[in-house]
Coordinates of C-alpha atoms and ligand atoms in Angstrom, one line a residue:
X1 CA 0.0 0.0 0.0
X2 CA 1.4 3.3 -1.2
X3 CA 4.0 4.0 1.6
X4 CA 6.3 7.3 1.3
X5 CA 9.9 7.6 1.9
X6 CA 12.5 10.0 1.3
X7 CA 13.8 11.9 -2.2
X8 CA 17.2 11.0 -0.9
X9 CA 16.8 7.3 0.1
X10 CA 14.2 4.0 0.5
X11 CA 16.1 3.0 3.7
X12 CA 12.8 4.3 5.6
X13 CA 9.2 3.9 5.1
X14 CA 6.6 5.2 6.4
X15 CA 2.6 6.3 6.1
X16 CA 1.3 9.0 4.6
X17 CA -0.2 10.0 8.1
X18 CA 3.7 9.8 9.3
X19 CA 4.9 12.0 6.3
X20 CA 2.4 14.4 6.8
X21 CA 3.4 14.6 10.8
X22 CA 6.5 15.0 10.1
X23 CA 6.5 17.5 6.8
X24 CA 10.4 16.3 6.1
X25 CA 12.3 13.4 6.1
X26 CA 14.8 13.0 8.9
X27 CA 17.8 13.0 5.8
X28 CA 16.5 16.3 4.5
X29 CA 14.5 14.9 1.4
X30 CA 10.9 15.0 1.1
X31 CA 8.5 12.3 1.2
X32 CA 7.5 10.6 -1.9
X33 CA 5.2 7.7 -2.8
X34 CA 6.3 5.0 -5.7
X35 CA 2.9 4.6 -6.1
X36 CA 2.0 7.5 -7.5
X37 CA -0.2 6.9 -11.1
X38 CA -1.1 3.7 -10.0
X39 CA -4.6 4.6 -8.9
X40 CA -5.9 7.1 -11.9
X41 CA -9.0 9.4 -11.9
X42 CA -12.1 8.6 -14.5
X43 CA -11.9 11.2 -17.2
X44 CA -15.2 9.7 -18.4
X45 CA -17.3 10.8 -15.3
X46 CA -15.2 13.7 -14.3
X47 CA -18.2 16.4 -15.3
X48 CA -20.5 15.0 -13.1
X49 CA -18.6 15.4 -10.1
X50 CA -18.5 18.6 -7.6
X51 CA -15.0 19.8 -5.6
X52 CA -15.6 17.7 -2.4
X53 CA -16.3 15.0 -4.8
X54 CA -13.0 14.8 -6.5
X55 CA -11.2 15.8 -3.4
X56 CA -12.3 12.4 -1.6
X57 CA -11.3 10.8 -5.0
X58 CA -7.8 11.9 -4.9
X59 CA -7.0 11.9 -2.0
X60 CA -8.4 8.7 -1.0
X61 CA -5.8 7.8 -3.7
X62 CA -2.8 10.1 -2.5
X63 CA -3.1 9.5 1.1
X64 CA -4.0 5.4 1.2
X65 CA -3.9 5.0 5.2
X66 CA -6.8 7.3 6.2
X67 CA -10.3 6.0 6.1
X68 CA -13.2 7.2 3.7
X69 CA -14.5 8.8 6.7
X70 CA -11.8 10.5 7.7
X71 CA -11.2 11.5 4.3
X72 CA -15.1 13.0 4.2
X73 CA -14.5 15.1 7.2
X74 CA -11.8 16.6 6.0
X75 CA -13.1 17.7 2.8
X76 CA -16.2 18.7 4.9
X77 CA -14.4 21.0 7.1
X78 CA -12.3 22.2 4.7
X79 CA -14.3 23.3 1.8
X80 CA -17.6 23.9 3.5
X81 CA -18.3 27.9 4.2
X82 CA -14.6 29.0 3.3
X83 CA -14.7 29.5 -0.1
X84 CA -16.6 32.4 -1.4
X85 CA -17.4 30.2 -4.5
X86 CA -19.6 27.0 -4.6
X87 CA -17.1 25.8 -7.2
X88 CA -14.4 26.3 -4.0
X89 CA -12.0 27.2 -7.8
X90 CA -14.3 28.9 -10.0
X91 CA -13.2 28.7 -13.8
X92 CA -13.2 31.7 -16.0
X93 CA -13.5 32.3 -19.6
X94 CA -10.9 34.9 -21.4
X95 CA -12.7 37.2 -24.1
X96 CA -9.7 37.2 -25.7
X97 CA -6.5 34.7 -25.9
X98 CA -3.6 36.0 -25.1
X99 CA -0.9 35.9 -27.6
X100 CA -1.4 35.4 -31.2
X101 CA -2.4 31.4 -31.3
X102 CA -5.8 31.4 -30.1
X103 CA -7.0 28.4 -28.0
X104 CA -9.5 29.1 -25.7
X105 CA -7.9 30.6 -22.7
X106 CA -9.4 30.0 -19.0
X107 CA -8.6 31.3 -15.5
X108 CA -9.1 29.3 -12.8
X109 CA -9.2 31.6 -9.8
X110 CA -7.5 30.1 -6.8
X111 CA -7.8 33.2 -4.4
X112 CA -11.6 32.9 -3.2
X113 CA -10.2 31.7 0.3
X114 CA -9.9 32.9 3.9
X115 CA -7.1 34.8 3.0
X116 CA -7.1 35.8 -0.4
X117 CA -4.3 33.3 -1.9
X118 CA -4.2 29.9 -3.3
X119 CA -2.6 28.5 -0.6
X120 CA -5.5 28.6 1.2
X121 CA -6.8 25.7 -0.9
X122 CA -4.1 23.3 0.6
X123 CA -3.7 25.6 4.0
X124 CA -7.2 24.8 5.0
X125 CA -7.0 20.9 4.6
X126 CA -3.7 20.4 6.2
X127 CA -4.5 20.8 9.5
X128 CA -7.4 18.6 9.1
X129 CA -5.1 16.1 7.9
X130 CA -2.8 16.8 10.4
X131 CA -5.7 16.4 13.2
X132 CA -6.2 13.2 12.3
X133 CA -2.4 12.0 12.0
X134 CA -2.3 10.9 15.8
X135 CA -2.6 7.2 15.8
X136 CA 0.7 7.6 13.6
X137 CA 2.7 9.2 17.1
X138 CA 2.1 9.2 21.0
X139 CA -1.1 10.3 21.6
X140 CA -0.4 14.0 23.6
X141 CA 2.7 14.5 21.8
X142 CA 1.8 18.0 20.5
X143 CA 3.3 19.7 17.0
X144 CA 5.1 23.1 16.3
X145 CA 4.4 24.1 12.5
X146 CA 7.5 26.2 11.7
X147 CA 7.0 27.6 8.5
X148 CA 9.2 30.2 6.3
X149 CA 7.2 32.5 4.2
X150 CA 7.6 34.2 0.7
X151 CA 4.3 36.1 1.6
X152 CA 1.4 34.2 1.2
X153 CA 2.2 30.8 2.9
X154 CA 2.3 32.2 6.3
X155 CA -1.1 34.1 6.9
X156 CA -2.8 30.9 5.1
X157 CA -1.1 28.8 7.5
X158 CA -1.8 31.1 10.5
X159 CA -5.7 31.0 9.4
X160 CA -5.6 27.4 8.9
X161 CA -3.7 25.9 12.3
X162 CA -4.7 28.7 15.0
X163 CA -6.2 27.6 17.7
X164 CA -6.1 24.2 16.1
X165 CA -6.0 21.8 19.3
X166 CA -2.7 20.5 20.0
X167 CA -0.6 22.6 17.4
X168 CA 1.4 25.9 17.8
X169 CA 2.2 27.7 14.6
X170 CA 5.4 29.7 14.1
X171 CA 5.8 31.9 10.7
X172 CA 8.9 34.0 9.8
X173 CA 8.8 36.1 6.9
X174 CA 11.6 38.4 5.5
X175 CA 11.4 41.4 6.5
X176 CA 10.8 44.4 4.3
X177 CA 10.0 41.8 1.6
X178 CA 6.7 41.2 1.7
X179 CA 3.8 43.7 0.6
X180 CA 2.2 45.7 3.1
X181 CA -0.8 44.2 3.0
X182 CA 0.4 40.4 3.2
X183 CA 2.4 41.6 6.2
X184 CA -0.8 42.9 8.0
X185 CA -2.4 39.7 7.1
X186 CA 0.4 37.8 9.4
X187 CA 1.2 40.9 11.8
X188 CA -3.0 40.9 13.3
X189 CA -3.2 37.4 13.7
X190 CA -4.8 36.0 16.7
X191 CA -4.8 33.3 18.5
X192 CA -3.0 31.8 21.9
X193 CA -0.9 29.5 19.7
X194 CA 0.9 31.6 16.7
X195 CA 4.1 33.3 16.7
X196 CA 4.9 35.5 13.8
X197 CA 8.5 37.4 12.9
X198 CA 10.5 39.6 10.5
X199 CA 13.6 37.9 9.5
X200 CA 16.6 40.0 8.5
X201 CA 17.5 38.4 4.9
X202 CA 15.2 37.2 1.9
X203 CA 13.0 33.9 1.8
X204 CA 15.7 31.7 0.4
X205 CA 17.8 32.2 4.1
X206 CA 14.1 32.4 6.1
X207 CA 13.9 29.0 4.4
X208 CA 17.5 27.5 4.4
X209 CA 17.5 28.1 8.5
X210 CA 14.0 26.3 8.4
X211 CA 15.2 23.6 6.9
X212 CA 18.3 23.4 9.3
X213 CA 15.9 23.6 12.5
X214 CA 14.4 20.6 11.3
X215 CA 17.7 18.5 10.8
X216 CA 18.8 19.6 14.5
X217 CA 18.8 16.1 16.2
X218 CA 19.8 18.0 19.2
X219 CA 17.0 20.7 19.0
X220 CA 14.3 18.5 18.3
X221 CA 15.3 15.9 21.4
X222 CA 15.0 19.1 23.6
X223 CA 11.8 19.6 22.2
X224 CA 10.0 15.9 22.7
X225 CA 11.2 16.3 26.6
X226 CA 8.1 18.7 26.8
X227 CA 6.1 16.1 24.5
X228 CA 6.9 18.3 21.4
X229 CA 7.5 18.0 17.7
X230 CA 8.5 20.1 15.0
X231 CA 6.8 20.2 11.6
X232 CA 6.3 21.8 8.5
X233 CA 3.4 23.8 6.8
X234 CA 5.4 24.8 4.0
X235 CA 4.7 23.3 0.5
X236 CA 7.2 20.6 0.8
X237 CA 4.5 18.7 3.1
X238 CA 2.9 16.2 1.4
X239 CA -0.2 17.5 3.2
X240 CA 0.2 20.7 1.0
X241 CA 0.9 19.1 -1.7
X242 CA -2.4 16.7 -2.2
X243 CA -5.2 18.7 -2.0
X244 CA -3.5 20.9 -4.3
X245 CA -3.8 17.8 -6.8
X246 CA -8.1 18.0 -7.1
X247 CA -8.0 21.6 -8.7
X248 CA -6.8 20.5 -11.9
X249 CA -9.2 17.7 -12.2
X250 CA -11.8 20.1 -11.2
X251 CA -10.4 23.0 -14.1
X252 CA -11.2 19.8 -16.5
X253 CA -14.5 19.5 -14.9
X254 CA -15.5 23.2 -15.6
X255 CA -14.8 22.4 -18.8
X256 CA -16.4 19.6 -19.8
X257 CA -19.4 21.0 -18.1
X258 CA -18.6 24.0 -20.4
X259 CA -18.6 22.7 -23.4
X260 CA -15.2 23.7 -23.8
X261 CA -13.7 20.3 -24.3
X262 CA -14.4 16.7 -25.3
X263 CA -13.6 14.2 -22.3
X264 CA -9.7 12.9 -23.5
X265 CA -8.9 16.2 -25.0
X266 CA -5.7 17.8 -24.2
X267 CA -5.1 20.7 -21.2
X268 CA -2.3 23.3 -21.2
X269 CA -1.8 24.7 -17.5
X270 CA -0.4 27.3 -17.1
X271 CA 0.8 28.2 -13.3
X272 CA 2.6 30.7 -11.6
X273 CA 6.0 29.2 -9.8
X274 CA 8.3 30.2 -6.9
X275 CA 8.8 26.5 -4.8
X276 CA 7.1 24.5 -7.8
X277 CA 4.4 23.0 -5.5
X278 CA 1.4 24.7 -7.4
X279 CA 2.7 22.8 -10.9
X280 CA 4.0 20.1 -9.3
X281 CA 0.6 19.2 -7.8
X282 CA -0.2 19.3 -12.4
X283 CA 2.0 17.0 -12.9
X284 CA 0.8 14.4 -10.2
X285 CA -2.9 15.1 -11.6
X286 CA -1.5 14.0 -15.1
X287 CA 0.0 11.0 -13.9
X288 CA -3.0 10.5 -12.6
X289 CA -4.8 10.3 -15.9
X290 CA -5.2 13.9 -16.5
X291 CA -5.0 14.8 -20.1
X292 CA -2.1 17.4 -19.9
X293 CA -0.5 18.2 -22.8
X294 CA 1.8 20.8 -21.4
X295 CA 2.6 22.1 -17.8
X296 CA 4.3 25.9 -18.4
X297 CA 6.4 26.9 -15.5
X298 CA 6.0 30.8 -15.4
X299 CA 8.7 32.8 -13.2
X300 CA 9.3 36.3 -12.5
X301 CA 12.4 38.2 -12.6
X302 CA 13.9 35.5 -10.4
X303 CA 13.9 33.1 -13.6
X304 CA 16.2 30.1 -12.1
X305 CA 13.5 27.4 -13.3
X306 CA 13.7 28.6 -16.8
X307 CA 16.9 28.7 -16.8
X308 CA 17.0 25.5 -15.2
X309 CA 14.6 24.2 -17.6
X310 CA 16.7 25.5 -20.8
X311 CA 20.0 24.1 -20.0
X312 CA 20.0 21.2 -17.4
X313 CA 22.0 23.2 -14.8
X314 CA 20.2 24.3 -11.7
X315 CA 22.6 27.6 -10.5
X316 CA 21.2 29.5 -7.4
X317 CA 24.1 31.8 -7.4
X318 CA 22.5 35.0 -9.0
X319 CA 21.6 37.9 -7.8
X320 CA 17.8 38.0 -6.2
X321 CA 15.1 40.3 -7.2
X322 CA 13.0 42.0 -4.7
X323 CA 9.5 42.1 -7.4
X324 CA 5.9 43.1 -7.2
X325 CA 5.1 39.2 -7.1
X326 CA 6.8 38.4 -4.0
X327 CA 5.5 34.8 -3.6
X328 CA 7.7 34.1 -6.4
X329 CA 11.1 35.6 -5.3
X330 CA 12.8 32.2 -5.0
X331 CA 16.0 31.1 -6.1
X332 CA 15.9 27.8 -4.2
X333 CA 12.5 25.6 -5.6
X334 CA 12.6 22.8 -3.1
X335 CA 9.5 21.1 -4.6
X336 CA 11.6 20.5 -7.9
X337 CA 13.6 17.8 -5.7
X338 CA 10.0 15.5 -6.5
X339 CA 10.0 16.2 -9.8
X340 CA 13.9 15.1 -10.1
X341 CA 12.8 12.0 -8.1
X342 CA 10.2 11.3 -10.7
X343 CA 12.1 11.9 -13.6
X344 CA 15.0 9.9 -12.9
X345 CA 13.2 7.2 -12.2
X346 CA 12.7 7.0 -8.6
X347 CA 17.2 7.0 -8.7
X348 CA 17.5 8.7 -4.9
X349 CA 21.4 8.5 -4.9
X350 CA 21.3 10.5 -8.1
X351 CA 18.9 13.0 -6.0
X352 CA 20.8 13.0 -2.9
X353 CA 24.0 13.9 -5.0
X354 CA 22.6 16.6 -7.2
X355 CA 21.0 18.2 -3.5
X356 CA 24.6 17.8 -1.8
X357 CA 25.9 19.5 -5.0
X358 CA 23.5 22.2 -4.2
X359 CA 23.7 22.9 -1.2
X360 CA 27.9 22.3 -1.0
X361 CA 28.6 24.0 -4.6
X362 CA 25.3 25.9 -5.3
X363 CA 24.7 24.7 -8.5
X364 CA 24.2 21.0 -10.3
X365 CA 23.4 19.8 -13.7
X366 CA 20.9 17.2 -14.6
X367 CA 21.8 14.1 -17.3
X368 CA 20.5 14.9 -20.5
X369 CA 18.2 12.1 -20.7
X370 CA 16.3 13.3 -17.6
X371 CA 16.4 17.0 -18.7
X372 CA 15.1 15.6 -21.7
X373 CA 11.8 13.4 -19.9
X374 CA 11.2 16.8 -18.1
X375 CA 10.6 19.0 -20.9
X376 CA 8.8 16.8 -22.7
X377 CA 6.2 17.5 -19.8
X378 CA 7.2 20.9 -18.9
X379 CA 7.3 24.2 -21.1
X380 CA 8.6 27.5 -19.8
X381 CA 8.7 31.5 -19.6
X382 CA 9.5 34.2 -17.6
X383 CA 8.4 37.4 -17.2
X384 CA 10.4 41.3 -16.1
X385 CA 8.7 43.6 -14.2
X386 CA 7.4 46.0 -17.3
X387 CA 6.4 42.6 -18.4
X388 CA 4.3 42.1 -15.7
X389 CA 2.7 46.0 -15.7
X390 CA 2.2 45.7 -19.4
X391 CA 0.4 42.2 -18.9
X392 CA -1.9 43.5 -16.1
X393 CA -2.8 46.0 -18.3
X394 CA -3.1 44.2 -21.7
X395 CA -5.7 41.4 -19.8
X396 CA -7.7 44.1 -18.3
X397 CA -8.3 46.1 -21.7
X398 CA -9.1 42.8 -23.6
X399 CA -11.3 41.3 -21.1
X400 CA -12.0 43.5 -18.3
X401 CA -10.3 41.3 -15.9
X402 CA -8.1 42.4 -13.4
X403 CA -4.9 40.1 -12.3
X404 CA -2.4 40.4 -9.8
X405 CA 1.2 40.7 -10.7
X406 CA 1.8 36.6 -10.2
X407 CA -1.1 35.6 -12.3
X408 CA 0.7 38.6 -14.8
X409 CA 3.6 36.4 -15.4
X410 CA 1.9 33.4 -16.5
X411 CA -0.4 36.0 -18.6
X412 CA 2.6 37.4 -20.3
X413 CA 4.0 33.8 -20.9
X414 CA 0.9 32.3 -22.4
X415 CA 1.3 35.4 -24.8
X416 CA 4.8 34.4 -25.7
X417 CA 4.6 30.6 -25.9
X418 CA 2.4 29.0 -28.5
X419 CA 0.1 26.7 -26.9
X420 CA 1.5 22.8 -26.9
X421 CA 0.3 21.0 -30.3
X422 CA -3.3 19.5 -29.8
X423 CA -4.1 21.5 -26.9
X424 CA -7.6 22.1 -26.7
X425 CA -8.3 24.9 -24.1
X426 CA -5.2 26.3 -21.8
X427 CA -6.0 27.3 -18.3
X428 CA -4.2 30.3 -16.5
X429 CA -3.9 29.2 -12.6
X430 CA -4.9 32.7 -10.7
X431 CA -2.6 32.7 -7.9
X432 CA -3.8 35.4 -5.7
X433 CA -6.2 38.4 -5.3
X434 CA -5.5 41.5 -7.6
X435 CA -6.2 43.2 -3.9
X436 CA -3.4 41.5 -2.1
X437 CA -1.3 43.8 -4.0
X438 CA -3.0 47.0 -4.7
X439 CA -0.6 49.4 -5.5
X440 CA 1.0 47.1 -8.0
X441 CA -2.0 46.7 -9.9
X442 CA -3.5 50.1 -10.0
X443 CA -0.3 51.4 -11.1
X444 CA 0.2 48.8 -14.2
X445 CA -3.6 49.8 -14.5
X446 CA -2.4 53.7 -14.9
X447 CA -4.4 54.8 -12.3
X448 CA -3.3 57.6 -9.2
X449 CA -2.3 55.6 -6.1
X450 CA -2.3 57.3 -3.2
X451 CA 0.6 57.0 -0.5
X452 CA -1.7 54.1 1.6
X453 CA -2.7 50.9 0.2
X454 CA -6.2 50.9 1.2
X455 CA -6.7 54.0 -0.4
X456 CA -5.0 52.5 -3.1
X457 CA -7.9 48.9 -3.1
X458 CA -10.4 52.0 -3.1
X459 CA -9.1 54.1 -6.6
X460 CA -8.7 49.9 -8.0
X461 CA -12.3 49.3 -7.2
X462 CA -13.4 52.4 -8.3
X463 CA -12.2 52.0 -11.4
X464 CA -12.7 48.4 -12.5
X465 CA -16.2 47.7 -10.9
X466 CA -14.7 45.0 -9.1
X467 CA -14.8 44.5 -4.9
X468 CA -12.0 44.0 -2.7
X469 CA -12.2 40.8 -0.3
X470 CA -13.8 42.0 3.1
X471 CA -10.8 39.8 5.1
X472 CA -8.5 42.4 3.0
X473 CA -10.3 45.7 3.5
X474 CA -10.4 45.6 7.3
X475 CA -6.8 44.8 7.7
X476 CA -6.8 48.3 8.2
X477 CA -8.8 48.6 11.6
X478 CA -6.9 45.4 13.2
X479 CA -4.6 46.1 16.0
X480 CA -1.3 44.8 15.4
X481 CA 0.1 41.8 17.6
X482 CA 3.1 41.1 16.3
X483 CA 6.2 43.2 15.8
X484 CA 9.4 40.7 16.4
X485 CA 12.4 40.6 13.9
X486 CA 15.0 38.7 14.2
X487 CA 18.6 37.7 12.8
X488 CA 18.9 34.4 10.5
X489 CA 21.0 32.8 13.6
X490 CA 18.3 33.5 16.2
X491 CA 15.4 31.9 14.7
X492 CA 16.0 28.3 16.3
X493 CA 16.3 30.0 19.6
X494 CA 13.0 31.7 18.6
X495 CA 10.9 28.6 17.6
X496 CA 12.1 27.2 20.9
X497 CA 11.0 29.8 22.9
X498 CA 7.4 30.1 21.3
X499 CA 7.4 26.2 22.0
X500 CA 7.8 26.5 25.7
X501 CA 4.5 28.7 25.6
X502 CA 2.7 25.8 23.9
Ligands
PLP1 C1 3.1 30.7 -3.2 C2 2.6 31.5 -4.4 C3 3.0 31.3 -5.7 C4 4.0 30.2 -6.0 O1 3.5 28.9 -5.7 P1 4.6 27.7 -5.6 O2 3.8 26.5 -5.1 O3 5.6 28.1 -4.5 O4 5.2 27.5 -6.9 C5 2.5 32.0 -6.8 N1 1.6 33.0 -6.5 C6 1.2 33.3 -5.3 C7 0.3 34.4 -5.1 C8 1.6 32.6 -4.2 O5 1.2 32.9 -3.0

């Protein structure tokens, strides 16, 4: 039965309930399962079935050792009253396909969460998951979610685990990094259980020191003397990963039920990437019998998958861009260690070597062959910042629809890259609300922005008919609770001390 073990090695097994507990495995790799694609989705029936549907479908396939009922709560809790849309990912027609090629162009909007972002989708199920992981430990052992943030992660993980019984939730972001109103989002948080801090450095140390305070043996045997355990709500949980799986067989849904497609006919998604979880989570739903004729990686400024993608060498020595789509400032993609996995045929010594290269010599280089397999699945663009302005503005005079700057990447690359051959409709993933980044938009949009960003959600509405998210607009009345920053080398000291109030 489907077991996961580690990226890096087989020597250890272990459930899926374990792999979610945990978030990484004890070597530093992430969990996989061999069996992925070995339990596929029905294309046939797909367009009679509704979100919670397919989500007990998939993961009922992803995540073999919890029960149907379990599996039904989840979803339940999850999906029921948190999404603004019935569809929980409501898809979107384009008047007009970008670029010069024509197929039908969709968006599926992500963002209709608690807090305004696409992580929501997985950030809402995890802790449900992870409720239900306790058979898989001792029973009062209680868990500290460290997570690093690039923005968005952390206040959808803050909404999702506080006050979740027997979990604290810790969330550093880089300082000065992060727009002003994704740092309200994390900065008014309540809850007895959440701790939230500035770093002093950009996401890719925030998430380097993570990933150390995991591997510290010594650390974490401090930490189960008071009955504690680290883990992680960052997308390299498998917990994050899953649910993320059901919105591209519910895309293909929305079409079918659209008209828009044939059952069998080819998909082109195209998805926003920083830590490659969001198309990752594509390429599991195509080997599970998606037809997917073409995952297209779409980067900002920071553009170390396309390059990556283009040559076969992986080189995070560059400089790093501070951009208007700050989820996506990321040099190091730690959910492309799967994809490697995958593509070189499940060959973890060559994975463990190509991460020691990484993280020893900064860079490594893929075998052809494999480089090869990969783009035979994956396309890829990337877009500047006047890239990203012009693209705002180019989708909101040919259809009236408003973007936010990461969606505006993968808009500017579907207007660069013809669509894969016999790809019948391509869907634009919408990664976030146009609101959570307010000045960006109404400035690609032309329009006066006023010194504060609410004023600025207020000229944006005014001008495009469209209404910011309540949870956004009253940011502005929230006291704030939380005003730490600290240095990279203080934040294990940090997580320990916000686990002694758990
Ligand atoms: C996190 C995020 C992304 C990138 O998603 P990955 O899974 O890290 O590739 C893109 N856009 C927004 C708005 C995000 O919050």
């Amino acid at each position: 039965m489907g077991l996961y073990h580690s990226t890096r090695s087989r020597d250890i097994t272990c459930t899926a309930k374990q792999a979610i507990r945990r978030g990484i495995a004890d070597d530093g790799g992430l969990f996989v399962s061999d069996a992925l694609g070995d339990v596929t989705i029905d294309i046939e029936t797909l367009a009679d079935k509704g979100y919670h549907e397919l989500a007990r479908e998939v993961l009922a396939a992803l995540l073999p050792d919890y029960t149907a009922d379990e599996i039904a709560a989840c979803v339940a809790e999850a999906y029921t009253g948190t999404f603004a849309s019935t569809e929980v990912t409501p898809l979107v027609p384009l008047a007009k396909a970008p670029g010069a090629d024509g197929a039908p162009t969709f968006v599926l909007e992500l963002f209709d969460g608690p807090t305004s972002a696409f992580k929501d989708v997985a950030l809402q199920m995890l802790p449900r998951l992870m409720a239900r992981t306790g058979d898989a430990g001792t029973t009062d052992e209680r868990i500290m979610i460290v997570t690093a943030t690039s923005g968005d992660t952390g206040k959808a993980a803050l909404a999702g685990f506080a006050d979740a019984p027997g979990c604290g939730i810790t969330v550093f972001y880089p300082e000065g990094k992060v727009s002003r109103v994704q740092n309200l989002q994390m900065s008014t948080q309540e809850g007895a259980n959440v701790a939230v801090c500035g770093v002093r450095g950009n996401f890719d140390d925030a998430q380097s020191a993570v990933k150390r305070i995991f591997a510290d043996r010594e650390l974490a045997a401090r930490l189960a003397e008071h009955g504690v355990m680290l883990s992680s709500a960052n997308s390299i949980n498998v917990g994050r990963l899953v649910p993320q799986v059901v919105y591209y067989f519910a895309a293909y849904a929305q079409l079918l039920r659209a008209g828009a497609i044939q059952a069998g006919d080819a998909v082109e998604f195209c998805v926003p990437t920083g830590n490659f979880g969001d198309i990752l989570a594509g390429y599991y739903a195509r080997r599970m019998g998606l037809p997917v004729s073409r995952l297209v990686v779409a980067s900002d400024k920071n553009n170390v998958l396309f390059d990556f993608l283009t040559t076969g060498t992986y080189d995070r020595d560059r400089p790093f861009y501070t951009t208007t789509s700050p989820s996506m400032d990321i040099l190091i993609s730690s959910n492309l260690e799967r994809l490697l996995y995958y593509a070189a045929d499940g060959d973890c010594e060559l994975v463990a070597d190509l991460m020691e290269r990484l993280a020893n010599e900064g860079a490594y280089a893929v075998p052809d062959d494999m480089l090869a397999r990969i783009r035979e699945v994956f396309g890829c663009g990337w877009a500047d910042e006047d890239e990203v302005a012009a693209a705002i503005r180019r989708c909101w005079d040919d259809n009236a629809y408003v973007i936010d700057p990461h969606t505006a990447c993968g808009y500017h690359v579907l207007e660069q890259l013809p669509a894969a051959p016999g790809t019948a409709a391509r869907v634009l993933l919408s990664t976030a609300s146009p609101y959570k980044f307010p000045r960006a938009v109404a400035g690609a949009l032309g329009l006066f922005c006023p010194p504060d960003d609410f004023a600025c959600m207020d000229v944006l509405a005014k001008a495009t008919g469209t209404t910011p998210p309540a949870q956004l607009a009253e940011l502005q009345e929230k006291p704030v609770l939380h005003t730490d920053v600290v240095d990279i080398d203080a934040m294990s000291a940090y997580v320990e001390n916000a686990t002694s109030r758990l």
